[in-house]
Coordinates of N, CA and C in Angstrom, one line a residue:
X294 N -17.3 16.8 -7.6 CA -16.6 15.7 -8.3 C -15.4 15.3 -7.5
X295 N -15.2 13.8 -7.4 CA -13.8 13.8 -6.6 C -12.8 13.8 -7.5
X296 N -11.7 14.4 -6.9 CA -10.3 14.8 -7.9 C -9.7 13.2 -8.4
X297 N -8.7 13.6 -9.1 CA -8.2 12.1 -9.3 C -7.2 12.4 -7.9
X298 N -7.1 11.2 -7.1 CA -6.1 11.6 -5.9 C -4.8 10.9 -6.3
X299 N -5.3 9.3 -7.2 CA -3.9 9.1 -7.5 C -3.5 9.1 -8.9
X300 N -3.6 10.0 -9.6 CA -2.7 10.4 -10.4 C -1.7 11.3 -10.0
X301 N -1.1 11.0 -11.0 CA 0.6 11.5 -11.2 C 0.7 13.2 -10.4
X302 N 0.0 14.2 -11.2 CA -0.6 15.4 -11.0 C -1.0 15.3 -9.1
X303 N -1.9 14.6 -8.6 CA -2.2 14.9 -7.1 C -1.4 14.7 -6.5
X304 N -0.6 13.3 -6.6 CA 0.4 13.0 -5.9 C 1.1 14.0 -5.7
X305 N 1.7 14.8 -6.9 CA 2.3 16.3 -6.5 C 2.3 17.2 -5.8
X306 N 0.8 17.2 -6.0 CA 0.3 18.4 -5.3 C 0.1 18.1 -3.7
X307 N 0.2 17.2 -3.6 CA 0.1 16.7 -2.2 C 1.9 16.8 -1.1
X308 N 2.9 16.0 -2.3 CA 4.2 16.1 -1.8 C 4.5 17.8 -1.9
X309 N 4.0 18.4 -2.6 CA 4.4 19.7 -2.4 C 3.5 20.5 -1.1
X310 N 2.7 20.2 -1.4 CA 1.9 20.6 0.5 C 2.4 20.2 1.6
X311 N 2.7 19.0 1.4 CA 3.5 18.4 2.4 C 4.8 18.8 2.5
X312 N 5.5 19.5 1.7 CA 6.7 19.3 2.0 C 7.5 19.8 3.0
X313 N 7.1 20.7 3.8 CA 7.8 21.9 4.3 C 7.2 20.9 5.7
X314 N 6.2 21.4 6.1 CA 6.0 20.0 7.4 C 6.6 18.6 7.8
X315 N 7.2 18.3 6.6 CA 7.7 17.0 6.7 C 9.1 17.0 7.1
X316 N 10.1 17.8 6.2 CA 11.1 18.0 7.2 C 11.2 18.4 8.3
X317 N 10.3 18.9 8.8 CA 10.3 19.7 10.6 C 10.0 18.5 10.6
X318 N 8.9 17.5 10.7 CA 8.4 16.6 11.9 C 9.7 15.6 11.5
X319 N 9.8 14.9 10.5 CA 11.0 13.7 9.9 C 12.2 14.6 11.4
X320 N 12.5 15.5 11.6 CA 13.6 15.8 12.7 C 13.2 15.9 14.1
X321 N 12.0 15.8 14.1 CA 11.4 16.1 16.0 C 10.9 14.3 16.3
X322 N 11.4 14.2 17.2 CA 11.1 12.7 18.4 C 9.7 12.8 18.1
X323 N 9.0 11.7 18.4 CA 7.6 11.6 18.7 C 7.1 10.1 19.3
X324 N 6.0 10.0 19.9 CA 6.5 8.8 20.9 C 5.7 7.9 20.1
X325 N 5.0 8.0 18.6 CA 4.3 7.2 18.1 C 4.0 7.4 16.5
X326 N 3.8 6.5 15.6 CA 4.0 7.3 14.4 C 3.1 6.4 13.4
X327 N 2.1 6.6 12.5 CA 1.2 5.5 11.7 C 0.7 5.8 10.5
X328 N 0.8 4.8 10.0 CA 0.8 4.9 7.8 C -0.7 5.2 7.6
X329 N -0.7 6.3 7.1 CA -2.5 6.1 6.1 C -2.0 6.0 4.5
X330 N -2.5 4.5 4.5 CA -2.2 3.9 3.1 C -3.2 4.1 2.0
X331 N -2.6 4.9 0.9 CA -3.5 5.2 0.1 C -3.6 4.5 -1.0
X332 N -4.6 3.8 -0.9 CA -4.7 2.5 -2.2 C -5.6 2.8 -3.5
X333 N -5.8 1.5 -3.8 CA -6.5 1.7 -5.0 C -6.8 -0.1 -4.7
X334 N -8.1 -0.2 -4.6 CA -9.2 -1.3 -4.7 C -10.1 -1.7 -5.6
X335 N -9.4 -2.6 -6.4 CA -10.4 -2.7 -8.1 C -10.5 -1.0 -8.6
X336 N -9.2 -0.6 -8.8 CA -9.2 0.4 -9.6 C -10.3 2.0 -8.8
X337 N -10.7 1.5 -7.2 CA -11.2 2.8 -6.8 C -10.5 3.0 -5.6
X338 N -10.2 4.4 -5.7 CA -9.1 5.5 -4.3 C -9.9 4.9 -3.0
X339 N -9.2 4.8 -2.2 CA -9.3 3.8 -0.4 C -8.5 4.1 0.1
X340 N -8.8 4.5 1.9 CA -7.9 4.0 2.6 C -7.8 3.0 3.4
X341 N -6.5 2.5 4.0 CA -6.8 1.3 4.3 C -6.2 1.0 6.0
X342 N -7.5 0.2 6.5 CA -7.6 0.3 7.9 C -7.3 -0.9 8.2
X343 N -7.4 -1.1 9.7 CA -7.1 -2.3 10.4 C -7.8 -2.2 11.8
X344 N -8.5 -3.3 11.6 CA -9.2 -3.8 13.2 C -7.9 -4.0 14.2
X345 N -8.2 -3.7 15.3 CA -6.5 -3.8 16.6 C -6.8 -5.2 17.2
X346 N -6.3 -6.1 17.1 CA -6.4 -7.3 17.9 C -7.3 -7.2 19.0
X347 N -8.5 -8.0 19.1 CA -9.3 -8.1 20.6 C -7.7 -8.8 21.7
X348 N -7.5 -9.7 21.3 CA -6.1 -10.1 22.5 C -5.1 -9.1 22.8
X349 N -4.9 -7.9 22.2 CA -3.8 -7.1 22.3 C -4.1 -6.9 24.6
X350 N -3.5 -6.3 25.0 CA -3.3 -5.6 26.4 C -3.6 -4.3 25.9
X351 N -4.4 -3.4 27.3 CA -4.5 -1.8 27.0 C -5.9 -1.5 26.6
X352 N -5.9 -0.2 26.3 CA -6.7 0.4 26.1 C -7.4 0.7 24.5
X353 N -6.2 0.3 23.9 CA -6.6 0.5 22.3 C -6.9 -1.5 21.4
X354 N -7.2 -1.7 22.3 CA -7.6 -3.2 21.8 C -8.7 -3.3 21.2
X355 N -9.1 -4.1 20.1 CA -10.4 -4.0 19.0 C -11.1 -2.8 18.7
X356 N -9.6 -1.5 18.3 CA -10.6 -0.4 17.4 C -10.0 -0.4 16.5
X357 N -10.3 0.6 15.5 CA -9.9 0.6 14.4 C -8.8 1.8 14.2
X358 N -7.8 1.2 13.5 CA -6.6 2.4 13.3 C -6.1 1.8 12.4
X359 N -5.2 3.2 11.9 CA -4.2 2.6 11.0 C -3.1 1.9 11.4
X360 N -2.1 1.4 10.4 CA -1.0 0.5 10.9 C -0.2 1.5 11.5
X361 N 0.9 1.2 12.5 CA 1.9 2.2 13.6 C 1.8 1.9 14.7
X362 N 2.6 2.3 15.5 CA 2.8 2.3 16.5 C 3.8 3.0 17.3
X363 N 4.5 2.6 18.2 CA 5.1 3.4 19.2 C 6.9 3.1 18.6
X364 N 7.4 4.5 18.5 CA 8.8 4.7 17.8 C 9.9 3.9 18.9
X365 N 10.8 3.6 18.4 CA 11.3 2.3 18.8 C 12.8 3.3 18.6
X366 N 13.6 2.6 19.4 CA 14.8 3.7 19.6 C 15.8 3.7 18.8
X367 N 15.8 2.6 17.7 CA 16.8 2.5 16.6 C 15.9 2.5 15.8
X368 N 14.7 3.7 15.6 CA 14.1 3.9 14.0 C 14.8 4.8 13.6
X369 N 15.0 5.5 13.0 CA 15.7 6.6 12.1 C 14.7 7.9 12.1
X370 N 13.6 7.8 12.1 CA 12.4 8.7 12.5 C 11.1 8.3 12.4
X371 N 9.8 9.1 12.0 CA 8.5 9.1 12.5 C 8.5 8.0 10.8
X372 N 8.9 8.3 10.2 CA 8.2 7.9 8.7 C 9.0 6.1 8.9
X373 N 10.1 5.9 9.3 CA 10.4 4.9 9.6 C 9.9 3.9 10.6
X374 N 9.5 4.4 11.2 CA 8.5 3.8 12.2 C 7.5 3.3 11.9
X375 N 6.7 4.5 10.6 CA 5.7 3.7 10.5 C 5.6 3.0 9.2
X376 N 6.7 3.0 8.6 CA 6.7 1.9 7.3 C 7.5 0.1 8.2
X377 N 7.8 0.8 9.0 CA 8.1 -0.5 9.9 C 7.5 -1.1 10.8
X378 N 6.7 -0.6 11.1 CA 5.4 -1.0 12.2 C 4.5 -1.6 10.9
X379 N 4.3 -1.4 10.0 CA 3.2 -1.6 8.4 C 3.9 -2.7 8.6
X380 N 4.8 -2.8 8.3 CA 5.6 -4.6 7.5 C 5.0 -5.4 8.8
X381 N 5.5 -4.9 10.1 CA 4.9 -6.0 11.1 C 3.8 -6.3 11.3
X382 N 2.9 -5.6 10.9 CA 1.3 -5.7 11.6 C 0.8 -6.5 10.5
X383 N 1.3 -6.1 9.2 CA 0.0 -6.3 7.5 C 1.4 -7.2 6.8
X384 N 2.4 -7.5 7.2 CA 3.4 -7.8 5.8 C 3.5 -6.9 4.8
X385 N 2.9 -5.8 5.2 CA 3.2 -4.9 3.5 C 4.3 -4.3 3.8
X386 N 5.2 -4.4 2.6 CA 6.4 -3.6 3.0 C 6.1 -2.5 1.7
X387 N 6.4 -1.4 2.5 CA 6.2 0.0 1.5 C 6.9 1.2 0.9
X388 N 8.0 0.8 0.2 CA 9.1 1.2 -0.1 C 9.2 2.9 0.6
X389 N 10.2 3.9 0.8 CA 10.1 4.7 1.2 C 9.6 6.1 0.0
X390 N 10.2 5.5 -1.2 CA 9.9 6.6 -1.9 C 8.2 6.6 -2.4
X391 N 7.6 5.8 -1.7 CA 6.0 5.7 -1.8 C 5.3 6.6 -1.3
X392 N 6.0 7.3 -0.1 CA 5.7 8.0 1.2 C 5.5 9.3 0.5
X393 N 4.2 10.6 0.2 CA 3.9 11.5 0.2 C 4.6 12.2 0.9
X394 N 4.6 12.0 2.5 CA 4.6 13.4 3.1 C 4.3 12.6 5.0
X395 N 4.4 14.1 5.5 CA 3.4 13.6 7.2 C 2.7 14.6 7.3
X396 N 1.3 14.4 7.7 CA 0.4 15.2 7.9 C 0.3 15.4 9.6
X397 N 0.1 16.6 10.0 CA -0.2 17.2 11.4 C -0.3 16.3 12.3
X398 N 0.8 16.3 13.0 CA 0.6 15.2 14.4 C -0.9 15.8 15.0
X399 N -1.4 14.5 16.2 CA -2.2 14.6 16.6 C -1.4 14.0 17.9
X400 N -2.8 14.3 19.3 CA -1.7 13.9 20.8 C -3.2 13.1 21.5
X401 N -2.8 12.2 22.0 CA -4.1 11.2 23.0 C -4.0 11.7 24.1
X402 N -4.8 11.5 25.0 CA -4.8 12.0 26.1 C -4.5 12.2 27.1
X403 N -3.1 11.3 26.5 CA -1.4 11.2 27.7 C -1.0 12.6 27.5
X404 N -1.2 13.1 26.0 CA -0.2 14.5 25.5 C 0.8 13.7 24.7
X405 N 0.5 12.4 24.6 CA 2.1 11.9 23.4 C 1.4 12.1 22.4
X406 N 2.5 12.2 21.6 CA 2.3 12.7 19.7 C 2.5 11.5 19.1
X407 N 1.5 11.5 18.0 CA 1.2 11.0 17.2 C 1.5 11.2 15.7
X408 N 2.0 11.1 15.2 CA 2.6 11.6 13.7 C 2.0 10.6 12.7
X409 N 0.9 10.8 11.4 CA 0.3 10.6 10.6 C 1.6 10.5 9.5
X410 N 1.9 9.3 8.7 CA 2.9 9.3 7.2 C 1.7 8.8 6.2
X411 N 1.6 9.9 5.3 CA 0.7 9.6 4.2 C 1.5 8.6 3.0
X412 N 0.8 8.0 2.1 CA 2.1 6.9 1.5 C 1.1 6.6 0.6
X413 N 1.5 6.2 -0.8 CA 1.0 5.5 -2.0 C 1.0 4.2 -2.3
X414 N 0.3 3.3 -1.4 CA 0.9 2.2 -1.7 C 0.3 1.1 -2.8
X415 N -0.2 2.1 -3.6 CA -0.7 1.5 -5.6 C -1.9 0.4 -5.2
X416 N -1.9 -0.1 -6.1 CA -3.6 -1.4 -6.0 C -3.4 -2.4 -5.2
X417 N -4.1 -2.9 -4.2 CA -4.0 -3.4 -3.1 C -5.5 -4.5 -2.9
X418 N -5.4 -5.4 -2.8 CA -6.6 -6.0 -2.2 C -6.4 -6.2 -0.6
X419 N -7.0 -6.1 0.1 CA -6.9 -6.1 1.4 C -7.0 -7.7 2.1
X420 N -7.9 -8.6 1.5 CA -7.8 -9.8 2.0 C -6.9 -10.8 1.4
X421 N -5.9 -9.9 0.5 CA -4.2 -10.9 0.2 C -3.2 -10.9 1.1
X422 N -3.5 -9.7 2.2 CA -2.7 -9.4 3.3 C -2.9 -10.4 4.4
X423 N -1.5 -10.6 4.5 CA -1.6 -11.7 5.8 C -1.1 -11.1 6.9
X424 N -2.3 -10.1 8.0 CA -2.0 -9.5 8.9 C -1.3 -10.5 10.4
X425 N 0.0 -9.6 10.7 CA -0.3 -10.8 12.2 C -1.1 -10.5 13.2
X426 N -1.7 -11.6 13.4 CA -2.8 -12.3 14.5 C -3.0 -11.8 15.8
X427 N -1.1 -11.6 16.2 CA -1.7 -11.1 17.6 C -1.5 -9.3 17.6
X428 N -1.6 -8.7 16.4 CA -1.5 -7.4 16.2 C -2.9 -7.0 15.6
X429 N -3.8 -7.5 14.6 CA -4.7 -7.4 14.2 C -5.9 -8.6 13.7
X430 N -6.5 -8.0 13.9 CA -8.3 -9.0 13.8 C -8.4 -8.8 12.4
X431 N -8.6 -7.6 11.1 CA -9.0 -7.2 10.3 C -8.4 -6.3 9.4
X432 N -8.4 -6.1 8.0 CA -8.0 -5.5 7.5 C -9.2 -5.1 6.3
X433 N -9.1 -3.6 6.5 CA -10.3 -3.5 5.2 C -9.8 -2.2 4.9
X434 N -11.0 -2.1 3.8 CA -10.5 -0.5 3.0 C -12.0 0.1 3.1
X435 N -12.2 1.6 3.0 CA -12.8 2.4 2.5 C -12.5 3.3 1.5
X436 N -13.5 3.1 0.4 CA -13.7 4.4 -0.3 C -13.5 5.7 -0.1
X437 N -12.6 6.7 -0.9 CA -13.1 7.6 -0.3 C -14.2 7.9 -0.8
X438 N -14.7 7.9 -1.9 CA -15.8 8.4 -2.2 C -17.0 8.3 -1.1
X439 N -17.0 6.6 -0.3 CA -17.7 6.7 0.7 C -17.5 7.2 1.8
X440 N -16.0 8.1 2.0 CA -15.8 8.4 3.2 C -16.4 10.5 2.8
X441 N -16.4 10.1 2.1 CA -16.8 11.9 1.6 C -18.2 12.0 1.5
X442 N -19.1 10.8 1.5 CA -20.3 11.4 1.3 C -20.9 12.0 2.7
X443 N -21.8 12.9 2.7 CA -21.8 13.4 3.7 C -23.1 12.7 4.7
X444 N -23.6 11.3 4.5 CA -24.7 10.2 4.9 C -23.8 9.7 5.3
X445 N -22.2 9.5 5.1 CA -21.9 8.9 6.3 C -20.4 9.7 7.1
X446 N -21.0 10.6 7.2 CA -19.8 11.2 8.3 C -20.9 11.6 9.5
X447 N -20.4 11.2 10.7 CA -21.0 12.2 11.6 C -19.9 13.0 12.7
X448 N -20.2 13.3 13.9 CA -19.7 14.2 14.4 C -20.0 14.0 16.0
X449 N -18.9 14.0 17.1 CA -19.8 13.9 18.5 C -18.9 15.0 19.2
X450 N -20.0 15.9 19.6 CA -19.8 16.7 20.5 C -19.5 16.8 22.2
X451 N -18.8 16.8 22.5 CA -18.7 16.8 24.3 C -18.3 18.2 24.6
X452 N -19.2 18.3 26.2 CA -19.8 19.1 26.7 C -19.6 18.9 28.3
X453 N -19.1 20.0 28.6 CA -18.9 19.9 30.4 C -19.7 21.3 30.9
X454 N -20.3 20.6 32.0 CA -21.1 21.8 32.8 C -21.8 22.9 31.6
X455 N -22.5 22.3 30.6 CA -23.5 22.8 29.8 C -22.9 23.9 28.6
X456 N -21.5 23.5 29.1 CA -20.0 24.4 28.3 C -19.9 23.4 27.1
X457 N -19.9 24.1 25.3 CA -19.3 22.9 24.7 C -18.0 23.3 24.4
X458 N -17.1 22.1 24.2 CA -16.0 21.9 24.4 C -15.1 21.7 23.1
X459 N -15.6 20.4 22.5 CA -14.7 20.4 21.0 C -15.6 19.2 20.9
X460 N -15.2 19.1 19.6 CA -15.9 18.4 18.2 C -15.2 17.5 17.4
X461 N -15.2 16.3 17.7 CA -14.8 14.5 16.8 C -15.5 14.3 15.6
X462 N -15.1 14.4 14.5 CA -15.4 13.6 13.6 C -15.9 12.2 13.8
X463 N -16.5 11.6 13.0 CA -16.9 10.3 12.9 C -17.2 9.6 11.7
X464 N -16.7 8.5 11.1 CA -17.1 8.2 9.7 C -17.7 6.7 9.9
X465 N -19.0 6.7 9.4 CA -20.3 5.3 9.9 C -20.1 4.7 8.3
X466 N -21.1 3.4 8.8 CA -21.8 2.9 7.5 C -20.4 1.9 6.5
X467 N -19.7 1.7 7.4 CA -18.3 0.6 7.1 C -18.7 0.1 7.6
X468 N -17.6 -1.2 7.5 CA -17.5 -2.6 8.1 C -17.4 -2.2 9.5
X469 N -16.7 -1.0 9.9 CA -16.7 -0.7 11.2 C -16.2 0.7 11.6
X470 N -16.8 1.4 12.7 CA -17.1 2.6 12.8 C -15.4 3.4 12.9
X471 N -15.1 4.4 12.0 CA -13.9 5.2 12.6 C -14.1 6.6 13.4
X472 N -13.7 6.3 14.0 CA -13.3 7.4 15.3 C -11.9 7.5 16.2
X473 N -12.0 8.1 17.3 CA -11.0 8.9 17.9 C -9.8 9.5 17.0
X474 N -8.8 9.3 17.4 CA -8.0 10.0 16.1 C -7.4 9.2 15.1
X475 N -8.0 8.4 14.8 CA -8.1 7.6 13.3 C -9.0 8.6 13.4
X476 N -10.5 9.1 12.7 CA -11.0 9.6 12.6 C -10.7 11.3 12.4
X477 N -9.6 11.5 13.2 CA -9.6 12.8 13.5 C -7.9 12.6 11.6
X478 N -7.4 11.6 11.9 CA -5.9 11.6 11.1 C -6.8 11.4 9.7
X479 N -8.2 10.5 9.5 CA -9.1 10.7 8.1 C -9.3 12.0 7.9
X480 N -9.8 12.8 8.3 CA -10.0 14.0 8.3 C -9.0 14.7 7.7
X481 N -8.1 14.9 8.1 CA -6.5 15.6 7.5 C -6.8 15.2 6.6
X482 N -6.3 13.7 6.4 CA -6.2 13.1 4.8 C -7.2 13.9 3.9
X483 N -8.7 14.0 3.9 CA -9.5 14.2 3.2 C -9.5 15.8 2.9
X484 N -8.9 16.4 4.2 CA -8.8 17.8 3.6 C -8.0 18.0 2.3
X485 N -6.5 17.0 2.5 CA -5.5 17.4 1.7 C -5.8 16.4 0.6
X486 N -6.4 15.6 0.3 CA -7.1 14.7 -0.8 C -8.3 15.6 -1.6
X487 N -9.1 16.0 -1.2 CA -10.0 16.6 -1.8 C -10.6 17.5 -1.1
X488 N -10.0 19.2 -0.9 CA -10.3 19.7 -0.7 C -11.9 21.0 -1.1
X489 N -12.1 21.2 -2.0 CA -12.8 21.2 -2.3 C -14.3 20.6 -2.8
X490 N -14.1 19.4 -1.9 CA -15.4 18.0 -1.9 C -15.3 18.2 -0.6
X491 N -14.4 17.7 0.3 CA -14.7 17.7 2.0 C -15.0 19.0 2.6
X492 N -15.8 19.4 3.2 CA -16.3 19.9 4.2 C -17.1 19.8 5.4
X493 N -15.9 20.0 6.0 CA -16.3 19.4 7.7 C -17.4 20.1 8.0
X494 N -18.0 20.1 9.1 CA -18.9 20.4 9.8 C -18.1 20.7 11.4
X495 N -17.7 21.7 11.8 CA -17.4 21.8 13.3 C -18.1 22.6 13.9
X496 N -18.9 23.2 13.8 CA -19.6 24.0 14.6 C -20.3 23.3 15.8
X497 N -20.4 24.1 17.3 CA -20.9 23.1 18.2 C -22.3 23.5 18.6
X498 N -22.6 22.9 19.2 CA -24.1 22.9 19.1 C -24.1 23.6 21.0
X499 N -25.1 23.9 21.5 CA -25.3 24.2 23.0 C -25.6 23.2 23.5
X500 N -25.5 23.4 24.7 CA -25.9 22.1 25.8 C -26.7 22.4 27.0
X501 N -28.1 22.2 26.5 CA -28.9 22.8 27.2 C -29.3 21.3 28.5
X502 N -29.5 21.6 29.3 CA -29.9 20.5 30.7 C -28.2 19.7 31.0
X503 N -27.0 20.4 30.4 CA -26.0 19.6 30.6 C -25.3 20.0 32.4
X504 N -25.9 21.2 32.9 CA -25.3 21.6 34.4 C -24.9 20.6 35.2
X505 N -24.1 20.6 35.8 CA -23.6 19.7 37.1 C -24.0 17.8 36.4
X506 N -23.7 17.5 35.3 CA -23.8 16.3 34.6 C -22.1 15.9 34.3
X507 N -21.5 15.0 34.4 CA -20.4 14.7 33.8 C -20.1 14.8 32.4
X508 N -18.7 14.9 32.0 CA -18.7 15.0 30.6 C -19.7 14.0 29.9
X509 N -20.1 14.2 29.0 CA -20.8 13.1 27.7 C -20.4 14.1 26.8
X510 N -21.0 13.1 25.6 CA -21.2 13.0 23.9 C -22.6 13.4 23.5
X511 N -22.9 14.1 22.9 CA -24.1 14.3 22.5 C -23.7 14.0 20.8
X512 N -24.6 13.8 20.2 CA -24.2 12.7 18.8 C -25.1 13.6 17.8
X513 N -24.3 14.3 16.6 CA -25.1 14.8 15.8 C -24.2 14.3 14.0
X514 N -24.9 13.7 13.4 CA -27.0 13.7 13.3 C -27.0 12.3 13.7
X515 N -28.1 11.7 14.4 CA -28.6 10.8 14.5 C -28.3 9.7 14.8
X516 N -27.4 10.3 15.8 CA -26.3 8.7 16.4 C -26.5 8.2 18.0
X517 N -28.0 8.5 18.4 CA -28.5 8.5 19.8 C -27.7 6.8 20.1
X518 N -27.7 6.6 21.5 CA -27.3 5.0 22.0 C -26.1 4.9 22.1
X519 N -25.2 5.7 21.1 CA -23.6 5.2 21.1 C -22.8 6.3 21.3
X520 N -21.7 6.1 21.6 CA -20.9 7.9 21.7 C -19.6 7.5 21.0
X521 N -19.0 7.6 20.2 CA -17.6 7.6 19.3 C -17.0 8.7 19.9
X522 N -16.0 8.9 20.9 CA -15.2 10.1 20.7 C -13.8 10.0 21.7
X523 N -13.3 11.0 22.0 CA -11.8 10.9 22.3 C -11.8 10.1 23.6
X524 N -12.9 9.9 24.3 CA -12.6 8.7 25.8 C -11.6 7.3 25.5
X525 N -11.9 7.1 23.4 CA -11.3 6.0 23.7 C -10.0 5.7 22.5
X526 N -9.6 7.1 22.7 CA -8.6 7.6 21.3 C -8.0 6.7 21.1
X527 N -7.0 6.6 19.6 CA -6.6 5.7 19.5 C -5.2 5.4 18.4
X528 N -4.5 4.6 18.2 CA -3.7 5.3 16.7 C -4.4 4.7 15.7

């Protein structure tokens, strides 16, 4: 059964999990920092994403992430950054005492940190938001209930010289696929949202015919043709 995530009671239990983490990271630099907004969409628990502008420059153009971005030298810290990067991207402005907590930085494949601020940001419809244009293409939500069912999570494994290596989450069957570490920062969320409903799957699989082949993705369950994983990380 999923818990209630936003009542009064989880909220708690969540700021108190978080708490001790949060003062450490809220005092350590980090070179990038982004909101997982926890909504409520006609009355059901969501989080809420954002397509990246196809016009943006770079490497992280038309995927999906949360709002955030790169800490700016007169923010005050990670959690300010990313309730200030939110206002710019979505217009939502998110008061601070909304903010849960920060869950476990994650790092791209520079090695810069990424810092996750989990936040409450109450009933929300998603297409009242007037995202800017040259920051984002889309704005939508997922369920969590749909993000917990386990038909639509998958998993991609990469594998070097028939060696496996590590294991990406993947969440399908949306308006559009999440992966790299969006995918990896849903994951956290869902541990500390409902921990006893989520259970990941990491276990790796072997790599048999993989010898003297370049890295790839092998896609488990049944995600042949496509590869979702850290080649194209993202915030």
């Amino acid at each position: 059964m999923l818990p209630d995530c936003l009542s009064a009671e989880g909220e708690q239990r969540c700021r108190r999990l978080l708490a001790g983490a949060t003062a450490r990271l809220r005092a350590r630099p980090a070179a990038a920092a982004v909101l997982v907004p926890l909504c409520s969409v006609r009355g059901v628990p969501a989080l809420l994403y954002t397509l990246r502008s196809s016009r943006l420059a770079g490497k992280h153009k038309g995927d999906v992430s949360f709002p955030g971005g790169k800490c700016d030298p007169t923010d005050r810290d990670v959690v300010h950054t990313a309730l200030r990067e939110t206002q710019e991207e979505l217009g939502l402005a998110v008061p601070e005492e909304q903010v849960w907590g920060v869950l476990r930085p994650v790092h791209d494949r520079e090695k810069a940190t990424v810092v996750p601020v989990l936040a409450g940001v109450g009933p929300l419809d998603p297409q009242s938001l007037r995202p800017n244009p040259e920051e984002v293409d889309e704005v939508f939500a997922l369920p969590l209930a749909h993000l917990l069912q386990e038909q639509n999570q998958g998993y991609t494994h990469f594998c070097r010289g028939g060696h496996f290596q590590y294991t990406l989450p993947v969440f399908l069957h949306g308006p559009h696929r999440v992966w790299g570490l969006t995918a990896i920062i849903t994951e956290f969320t869902l541990k500390l949202l409902a921990p006893g409903v989520y259970q990941p799957r990491l276990a790796g699989p072997s790599c048999p015919g993989a010898e003297g082949l370049p890295e790839r993705a092998l896609l488990w369950p049944g995600q042949a043709g496509s590869s979702p994983g850290l080649n194209k990380e993202r915030f």
